Amino acid sequence: VSNWGVKGVFASFLGVPVPNGSVCTSQPEHSQLDEKPSLEKELLQSAAAGDREAFRLLVEKHHSLVAATVIGMLGHGPESEDIGQEAFLRMHAALKGFRGEASIGTYLTRIAMNLCLNEIRRRKRRARFDFRFSKSEPPRTSDGRTEIESMSFQDSIRRAILRLEPEQRSTVVLCWMDGHTARDAADILGIPIGTVLSRLHRARKNLRQWLAPEMEDKHHG
Amino acid sequence: MDEFMKLMIRSVNEELTPEEQEKLEITLNRNPDLGIEQRELQRLRNNIADARSDCFNPQFPASVIFAITRLESKSKNAFEELLFAFYRVGLAGALACLMLAMWTQATSKNSVSPPSGSIEMVEELVELSTYYALEEVL
């Protein structure tokens, strides 16, 4: 199969470029690409040989997975997009050495997660020296409420996830947000599966405590 | 964390083996409070999955390709510049060596009385080419 043939098949499977320009999905994707590892392999080989179009198709396919991981870990913001881009740049640099032992999605998630954890460490170091950080008032909306008071339920959940310790957050994002199994999460994070489960257990306790009023409202409302 | 809790946490996210599923159900049937806890956990997990946001800028894929192109052209340019600098340094160095050889030749042949002005001229040329070579390096 020629490169263009592979790309054509991919483009039709994936429906890229997206007609209305949107690159968002609300749930994890399970496209036919997942069932066609050989096609993905060919696309990878073409990309490794310098084919930009092949790499662009790979980015089209996997960017929402990377976005979910990065936004789940760091929240929305320009830095999140920079980190998403960095994850793909690193993958591109490593294309020739990619042996395909892990799926490309897992590989990218691992890179993105490591970059996020580094960014969180960097932010912590920076915050230690920034006095204004601890003294600042919570931002208020036009009707005088704090940002937290005016948040939607989903915002509250995202906010609560961002309050978790990075170790707990990473497991919550991978398992409960991105839908990885505990074993996959353990592989991505390079920790034993038991550690993943105990982190999820602790994260659940924290989230239940922080989100109790919202969860009650939602359950009864 | 006990074995039951591990199974319960895994059950909200993945399919358990028939044996594991059976073990979980037996425990849940024995203790209704644990059933409530499991449903609560499932609700929390579903709410988290619903809060998933995977939207980057619509131009994200294009911006990645642009960044790759820019990086590659940057490294290519840097290599070409380096090559060009070495080429000029090499040329200036070769000229300096030639001048030095000429000067040595001139002084050895005319050990008694070298032709007036020739040594100064060669010295000047050596200095000049050394200067240009150094300038390229620095």
Short mmCIF file of C-alpha atoms in Angstrom, two decimals:
data_model
loop_
_atom_site.label_atom_id
_atom_site.label_comp_id
_atom_site.label_asym_id
_atom_site.label_seq_id
_atom_site.Cartn_x
_atom_site.Cartn_y
_atom_site.Cartn_z
CA VAL A 1 0.00 0.00 0.00
CA SER A 2 1.46 3.35 -0.94
CA ASN A 3 1.78 6.12 1.63
CA TRP A 4 -0.94 8.15 0.00
CA GLY A 5 -3.15 5.09 -0.09
CA VAL A 6 -2.69 4.60 3.62
CA LYS A 7 -3.34 8.26 4.28
CA GLY A 8 -6.47 8.17 2.16
CA VAL A 9 -7.79 5.20 4.12
CA PHE A 10 -6.94 6.98 7.35
CA ALA A 11 -8.51 10.22 6.33
CA SER A 12 -11.74 8.46 5.47
CA PHE A 13 -11.71 6.45 8.70
CA LEU A 14 -10.95 9.42 10.86
CA GLY A 15 -12.91 11.94 8.90
CA VAL A 16 -10.06 14.44 8.90
CA PRO A 17 -9.72 17.29 8.36
CA VAL A 18 -12.77 17.93 10.51
CA PRO A 19 -15.23 19.82 8.27
CA ASN A 20 -16.27 22.53 10.71
CA GLY A 21 -12.77 22.98 12.07
CA SER A 22 -13.67 21.67 15.50
CA VAL A 23 -11.15 19.42 17.18
CA CYS A 24 -13.11 18.72 20.34
CA THR A 25 -14.79 15.57 21.52
CA SER A 26 -16.50 15.09 24.83
CA GLN A 27 -15.72 11.42 25.37
CA PRO A 28 -12.73 9.18 24.72
CA GLU A 29 -12.54 8.21 21.09
CA HIS A 30 -12.63 4.64 19.89
CA SER A 31 -12.28 4.96 16.16
CA GLN A 32 -11.49 2.32 13.57
CA LEU A 33 -7.87 3.33 13.95
CA ASP A 34 -7.83 1.37 17.20
CA GLU A 35 -8.81 -1.72 15.25
CA LYS A 36 -6.26 -1.08 12.47
CA PRO A 37 -2.88 -1.16 14.17
CA SER A 38 -1.18 -2.09 10.90
CA LEU A 39 -2.43 1.10 9.27
CA GLU A 40 -1.18 3.14 12.18
CA LYS A 41 2.16 1.38 11.89
CA GLU A 42 2.41 2.32 8.21
CA LEU A 43 1.51 5.87 9.04
CA LEU A 44 4.21 5.89 11.69
CA GLN A 45 6.76 4.59 9.20
CA SER A 46 5.81 7.27 6.68
CA ALA A 47 6.06 9.95 9.37
CA ALA A 48 9.47 8.61 10.43
CA ALA A 49 10.59 8.87 6.78
CA GLY A 50 9.76 12.58 6.89
CA ASP A 51 6.19 12.57 5.59
CA ARG A 52 4.54 15.59 7.25
CA GLU A 53 1.06 14.69 6.08
CA ALA A 54 1.31 11.29 7.77
CA PHE A 55 2.40 12.93 11.00
CA ARG A 56 -0.39 15.48 10.77
CA LEU A 57 -2.90 12.60 10.55
CA LEU A 58 -1.38 11.07 13.67
CA VAL A 59 -1.70 14.41 15.46
CA GLU A 60 -5.33 14.68 14.29
CA LYS A 61 -6.03 11.26 15.72
CA HIS A 62 -4.30 11.55 19.06
CA HIS A 63 -4.43 15.20 20.03
CA SER A 64 -7.71 14.89 21.97
CA LEU A 65 -6.18 12.17 24.14
CA VAL A 66 -3.19 14.39 24.87
CA ALA A 67 -5.48 17.39 25.45
CA ALA A 68 -7.60 15.46 27.96
CA THR A 69 -4.51 14.41 29.90
CA VAL A 70 -2.90 17.84 29.89
CA ILE A 71 -6.08 19.82 30.63
CA GLY A 72 -7.05 17.33 33.33
CA MET A 73 -3.66 17.77 34.98
CA LEU A 74 -3.12 21.51 34.51
CA GLY A 75 -6.49 23.01 33.65
CA HIS A 76 -7.23 25.15 30.61
CA GLY A 77 -4.64 27.71 29.57
CA PRO A 78 -1.96 28.58 27.05
CA GLU A 79 0.60 26.53 28.96
CA SER A 80 -1.54 23.42 28.50
CA GLU A 81 -1.45 23.84 24.76
CA ASP A 82 2.30 24.43 24.81
CA ILE A 83 2.76 21.22 26.72
CA GLY A 84 0.50 19.37 24.31
CA GLN A 85 2.62 20.65 21.46
CA GLU A 86 5.82 19.70 23.25
CA ALA A 87 4.50 16.15 23.67
CA PHE A 88 4.02 15.83 19.91
CA LEU A 89 7.40 17.43 19.17
CA ARG A 90 9.10 14.89 21.43
CA MET A 91 7.23 12.10 19.78
CA HIS A 92 8.27 13.38 16.35
CA ALA A 93 11.90 13.54 17.46
CA ALA A 94 11.68 9.94 18.68
CA LEU A 95 9.81 8.55 15.66
CA LYS A 96 12.78 6.74 14.19
CA GLY A 97 13.49 4.96 17.44
CA PHE A 98 9.84 4.12 18.15
CA ARG A 99 9.66 0.34 18.34
CA GLY A 100 5.93 0.10 18.88
CA GLU A 101 6.17 -1.83 22.14
CA ALA A 102 3.46 0.41 23.58
CA SER A 103 0.56 1.79 21.55
CA ILE A 104 1.11 5.28 20.25
CA GLY A 105 -1.69 6.58 22.49
CA THR A 106 -0.06 5.13 25.60
CA TYR A 107 3.33 6.45 24.50
CA LEU A 108 1.97 9.95 23.96
CA THR A 109 0.04 9.90 27.23
CA ARG A 110 3.23 8.93 29.04
CA ILE A 111 5.15 11.84 27.51
CA ALA A 112 2.31 14.27 28.21
CA MET A 113 1.94 13.07 31.80
CA ASN A 114 5.68 13.44 32.50
CA LEU A 115 5.65 16.94 31.03
CA CYS A 116 2.63 17.83 33.20
CA LEU A 117 4.27 16.54 36.37
CA ASN A 118 7.41 18.56 35.54
CA GLU A 119 5.26 21.64 34.95
CA ILE A 120 3.50 21.18 38.31
CA ARG A 121 6.89 20.94 40.05
CA ARG A 122 8.03 24.07 38.23
CA ARG A 123 4.87 25.93 39.27
CA LYS A 124 5.35 24.88 42.89
CA ARG A 125 8.93 26.16 42.89
CA ARG A 126 7.80 29.43 41.31
CA ALA A 127 4.91 29.84 43.78
CA ARG A 128 7.29 29.48 46.72
CA PHE A 129 9.04 32.68 45.67
CA ASP A 130 5.91 34.57 44.67
CA PHE A 131 4.45 36.23 47.74
CA ARG A 132 1.54 37.66 45.80
CA PHE A 133 0.43 34.16 44.99
CA SER A 134 -0.54 33.37 48.59
CA LYS A 135 -1.93 36.82 49.37
CA SER A 136 -4.17 37.22 46.36
CA GLU A 137 -7.96 37.36 46.75
CA PRO A 138 -10.02 34.84 44.79
CA PRO A 139 -11.20 36.48 41.56
CA ARG A 140 -14.78 37.77 41.58
CA THR A 141 -17.38 37.77 38.83
CA SER A 142 -19.45 40.81 37.77
CA ASP A 143 -22.20 40.01 40.30
CA GLY A 144 -19.71 39.98 43.16
CA ARG A 145 -19.58 36.25 43.72
CA THR A 146 -16.25 34.48 43.88
CA GLU A 147 -15.25 32.36 40.94
CA ILE A 148 -15.82 29.23 42.99
CA GLU A 149 -19.38 30.25 43.94
CA SER A 150 -20.41 30.80 40.34
CA MET A 151 -18.95 27.57 38.96
CA SER A 152 -20.97 24.88 37.25
CA PHE A 153 -20.94 21.36 38.61
CA GLN A 154 -18.43 20.23 35.99
CA ASP A 155 -16.21 23.19 36.79
CA SER A 156 -16.37 22.21 40.46
CA ILE A 157 -15.22 18.73 39.58
CA ARG A 158 -12.35 20.02 37.45
CA ARG A 159 -11.38 22.41 40.21
CA ALA A 160 -11.48 19.66 42.81
CA ILE A 161 -9.28 17.46 40.61
CA LEU A 162 -6.77 20.29 40.33
CA ARG A 163 -6.71 20.49 44.15
CA LEU A 164 -5.50 16.90 44.42
CA GLU A 165 -1.84 16.12 44.98
CA PRO A 166 -0.15 15.54 41.59
CA GLU A 167 0.29 11.81 42.30
CA GLN A 168 -3.42 11.33 43.05
CA ARG A 169 -4.43 13.67 40.24
CA SER A 170 -2.46 11.73 37.65
CA THR A 171 -4.24 8.47 38.52
CA VAL A 172 -7.68 10.14 38.56
CA VAL A 173 -7.05 11.77 35.18
CA LEU A 174 -5.75 8.57 33.61
CA CYS A 175 -8.31 6.13 35.04
CA TRP A 176 -11.51 8.07 35.63
CA MET A 177 -11.20 10.83 33.09
CA ASP A 178 -9.34 9.21 30.18
CA GLY A 179 -10.69 5.71 30.86
CA HIS A 180 -7.40 3.81 31.14
CA THR A 181 -7.42 0.63 33.17
CA ALA A 182 -5.46 0.56 36.41
CA ARG A 183 -2.85 -1.61 34.70
CA ASP A 184 -2.43 0.85 31.82
CA ALA A 185 -2.14 3.72 34.29
CA ALA A 186 0.51 1.77 36.19
CA ASP A 187 2.46 1.27 32.92
CA ILE A 188 2.17 4.93 31.96
CA LEU A 189 3.26 6.18 35.37
CA GLY A 190 5.86 3.46 35.92
CA ILE A 191 4.44 2.42 39.30
CA PRO A 192 2.91 -0.83 40.64
CA ILE A 193 -0.82 -1.37 40.08
CA GLY A 194 -1.39 -1.51 43.85
CA THR A 195 -0.02 2.03 44.14
CA VAL A 196 -2.43 3.21 41.44
CA LEU A 197 -5.37 1.71 43.30
CA SER A 198 -4.36 3.13 46.67
CA ARG A 199 -3.89 6.58 45.12
CA LEU A 200 -7.35 6.32 43.58
CA HIS A 201 -8.72 5.32 46.96
CA ARG A 202 -7.18 8.36 48.66
CA ALA A 203 -8.24 10.65 45.80
CA ARG A 204 -11.79 9.37 46.09
CA LYS A 205 -11.86 10.21 49.82
CA ASN A 206 -10.68 13.75 49.12
CA LEU A 207 -13.04 14.31 46.22
CA ARG A 208 -15.99 12.96 48.17
CA GLN A 209 -15.22 15.36 50.97
CA TRP A 210 -14.75 18.40 48.74
CA LEU A 211 -17.64 17.68 46.41
CA ALA A 212 -20.16 16.40 48.95
CA PRO A 213 -22.59 19.38 48.74
CA GLU A 214 -22.51 19.51 44.91
CA MET A 215 -22.91 15.75 44.62
CA GLU A 216 -25.91 15.85 46.95
CA ASP A 217 -27.52 18.69 44.98
CA LYS A 218 -26.94 16.92 41.70
CA HIS A 219 -28.18 13.60 43.01
CA HIS A 220 -31.41 15.07 44.36
CA GLY A 221 -31.83 17.75 41.75
CA MET B 1 -6.43 -1.13 51.40
CA ASP B 2 -8.18 -4.50 51.40
CA GLU B 3 -8.80 -6.79 48.46
CA PHE B 4 -12.48 -5.84 48.25
CA MET B 5 -11.71 -2.12 47.94
CA LYS B 6 -9.23 -2.84 45.14
CA LEU B 7 -11.88 -4.82 43.28
CA MET B 8 -14.47 -2.13 43.85
CA ILE B 9 -12.21 0.61 42.49
CA ARG B 10 -11.28 -1.48 39.47
CA SER B 11 -14.91 -2.44 38.83
CA VAL B 12 -16.01 1.15 38.11
CA ASN B 13 -13.45 1.44 35.35
CA GLU B 14 -12.85 -1.93 33.78
CA GLU B 15 -14.27 -5.37 33.31
CA LEU B 16 -13.36 -7.82 36.04
CA THR B 17 -12.75 -11.51 35.46
CA PRO B 18 -15.78 -13.76 36.25
CA GLU B 19 -14.09 -14.90 39.48
CA GLU B 20 -13.37 -11.37 40.59
CA GLN B 21 -16.89 -10.27 39.69
CA GLU B 22 -18.35 -13.12 41.70
CA LYS B 23 -16.18 -12.31 44.69
CA LEU B 24 -17.27 -8.66 44.51
CA GLU B 25 -20.95 -9.50 44.25
CA ILE B 26 -20.86 -11.90 47.18
CA THR B 27 -19.33 -9.20 49.39
CA LEU B 28 -21.78 -6.57 48.16
CA ASN B 29 -24.75 -8.84 48.83
CA ARG B 30 -23.53 -9.49 52.34
CA ASN B 31 -23.18 -5.82 53.15
CA PRO B 32 -25.70 -3.37 51.63
CA ASP B 33 -23.69 -0.35 52.87
CA LEU B 34 -20.87 -1.37 50.59
CA GLY B 35 -23.35 -1.44 47.70
CA ILE B 36 -24.23 2.19 48.43
CA GLU B 37 -20.55 3.03 48.52
CA GLN B 38 -19.97 1.34 45.19
CA ARG B 39 -22.83 3.26 43.53
CA GLU B 40 -21.44 6.48 44.97
CA LEU B 41 -18.03 5.68 43.56
CA GLN B 42 -19.55 4.86 40.17
CA ARG B 43 -21.39 8.20 40.22
CA LEU B 44 -18.22 10.07 41.06
CA ARG B 45 -16.32 8.31 38.28
CA ASN B 46 -19.09 9.10 35.76
CA ASN B 47 -19.16 12.74 36.80
CA ILE B 48 -15.40 12.96 36.37
CA ALA B 49 -15.64 11.35 32.92
CA ASP B 50 -18.33 13.89 31.99
CA ALA B 51 -16.09 16.74 33.11
CA ARG B 52 -13.42 15.57 30.67
CA SER B 53 -12.32 18.38 28.43
CA ASP B 54 -10.15 17.65 25.43
CA CYS B 55 -10.37 20.84 23.43
CA PHE B 56 -7.24 22.48 22.19
CA ASN B 57 -7.26 25.34 19.73
CA PRO B 58 -8.81 24.15 16.41
CA GLN B 59 -5.51 25.01 14.73
CA PHE B 60 -3.55 22.76 17.08
CA PRO B 61 -2.51 20.06 14.53
CA ALA B 62 -1.40 22.74 12.08
CA SER B 63 0.55 24.55 14.81
CA VAL B 64 2.37 21.30 15.69
CA ILE B 65 3.43 20.81 12.06
CA PHE B 66 4.48 24.46 11.88
CA ALA B 67 6.58 24.07 15.04
CA ILE B 68 8.29 20.98 13.58
CA THR B 69 9.04 22.77 10.31
CA ARG B 70 10.42 25.79 12.18
CA LEU B 71 12.59 23.62 14.42
CA GLU B 72 14.01 21.69 11.48
CA SER B 73 14.76 24.78 9.40
CA LYS B 74 16.36 26.39 12.45
CA SER B 75 18.69 23.46 12.99
CA LYS B 76 19.45 23.26 9.25
CA ASN B 77 20.31 26.98 9.16
CA ALA B 78 22.49 26.68 12.23
CA PHE B 79 24.39 23.83 10.58
CA GLU B 80 24.86 25.78 7.34
CA GLU B 81 26.08 28.84 9.23
CA LEU B 82 28.55 26.74 11.16
CA LEU B 83 29.78 25.15 7.95
CA PHE B 84 30.20 28.56 6.30
CA ALA B 85 32.07 29.95 9.32
CA PHE B 86 34.44 26.97 9.31
CA TYR B 87 34.97 27.39 5.59
CA ARG B 88 36.04 31.02 6.04
CA VAL B 89 38.17 30.24 9.09
CA GLY B 90 39.82 27.45 7.12
CA LEU B 91 40.52 29.74 4.18
CA ALA B 92 42.01 32.45 6.37
CA GLY B 93 44.08 29.84 8.21
CA ALA B 94 45.41 28.39 4.97
CA LEU B 95 46.37 31.88 3.81
CA ALA B 96 48.18 32.49 7.09
CA CYS B 97 50.09 29.21 6.70
CA LEU B 98 51.07 30.15 3.13
CA MET B 99 52.33 33.54 4.23
CA LEU B 100 54.27 31.97 7.07
CA ALA B 101 55.85 29.50 4.68
CA MET B 102 56.80 32.32 2.31
CA TRP B 103 58.26 34.34 5.15
CA THR B 104 60.29 31.36 6.40
CA GLN B 105 61.52 30.75 2.89
CA ALA B 106 62.53 34.35 2.43
CA THR B 107 64.42 34.59 5.74
CA SER B 108 66.29 31.28 5.28
CA LYS B 109 67.47 32.06 1.74
CA ASN B 110 68.67 35.56 2.56
CA SER B 111 70.20 35.00 5.96
CA VAL B 112 72.80 37.74 5.43
CA SER B 113 70.68 40.51 3.94
CA PRO B 114 67.04 39.88 3.15
CA PRO B 115 65.47 42.10 0.47
CA SER B 116 64.34 45.29 2.10
CA GLY B 117 60.61 45.47 2.74
CA SER B 118 59.79 41.84 1.81
CA ILE B 119 59.90 40.49 5.39
CA GLU B 120 57.76 43.36 6.70
CA MET B 121 55.24 42.77 3.94
CA VAL B 122 54.96 39.03 4.66
CA GLU B 123 54.73 39.72 8.41
CA GLU B 124 51.93 42.13 7.77
CA LEU B 125 50.09 39.60 5.60
CA VAL B 126 50.44 36.90 8.28
CA GLU B 127 49.13 39.29 10.92
CA LEU B 128 46.24 40.29 8.73
CA SER B 129 45.12 36.76 7.89
CA THR B 130 45.52 35.71 11.54
CA TYR B 131 43.36 38.67 12.51
CA TYR B 132 40.61 37.66 10.06
CA ALA B 133 40.77 34.05 11.16
CA LEU B 134 40.44 35.06 14.81
CA GLU B 135 37.60 37.41 14.00
CA GLU B 136 35.67 34.57 12.38
CA VAL B 137 36.19 32.31 15.36
CA LEU B 138 35.26 34.94 17.93
#
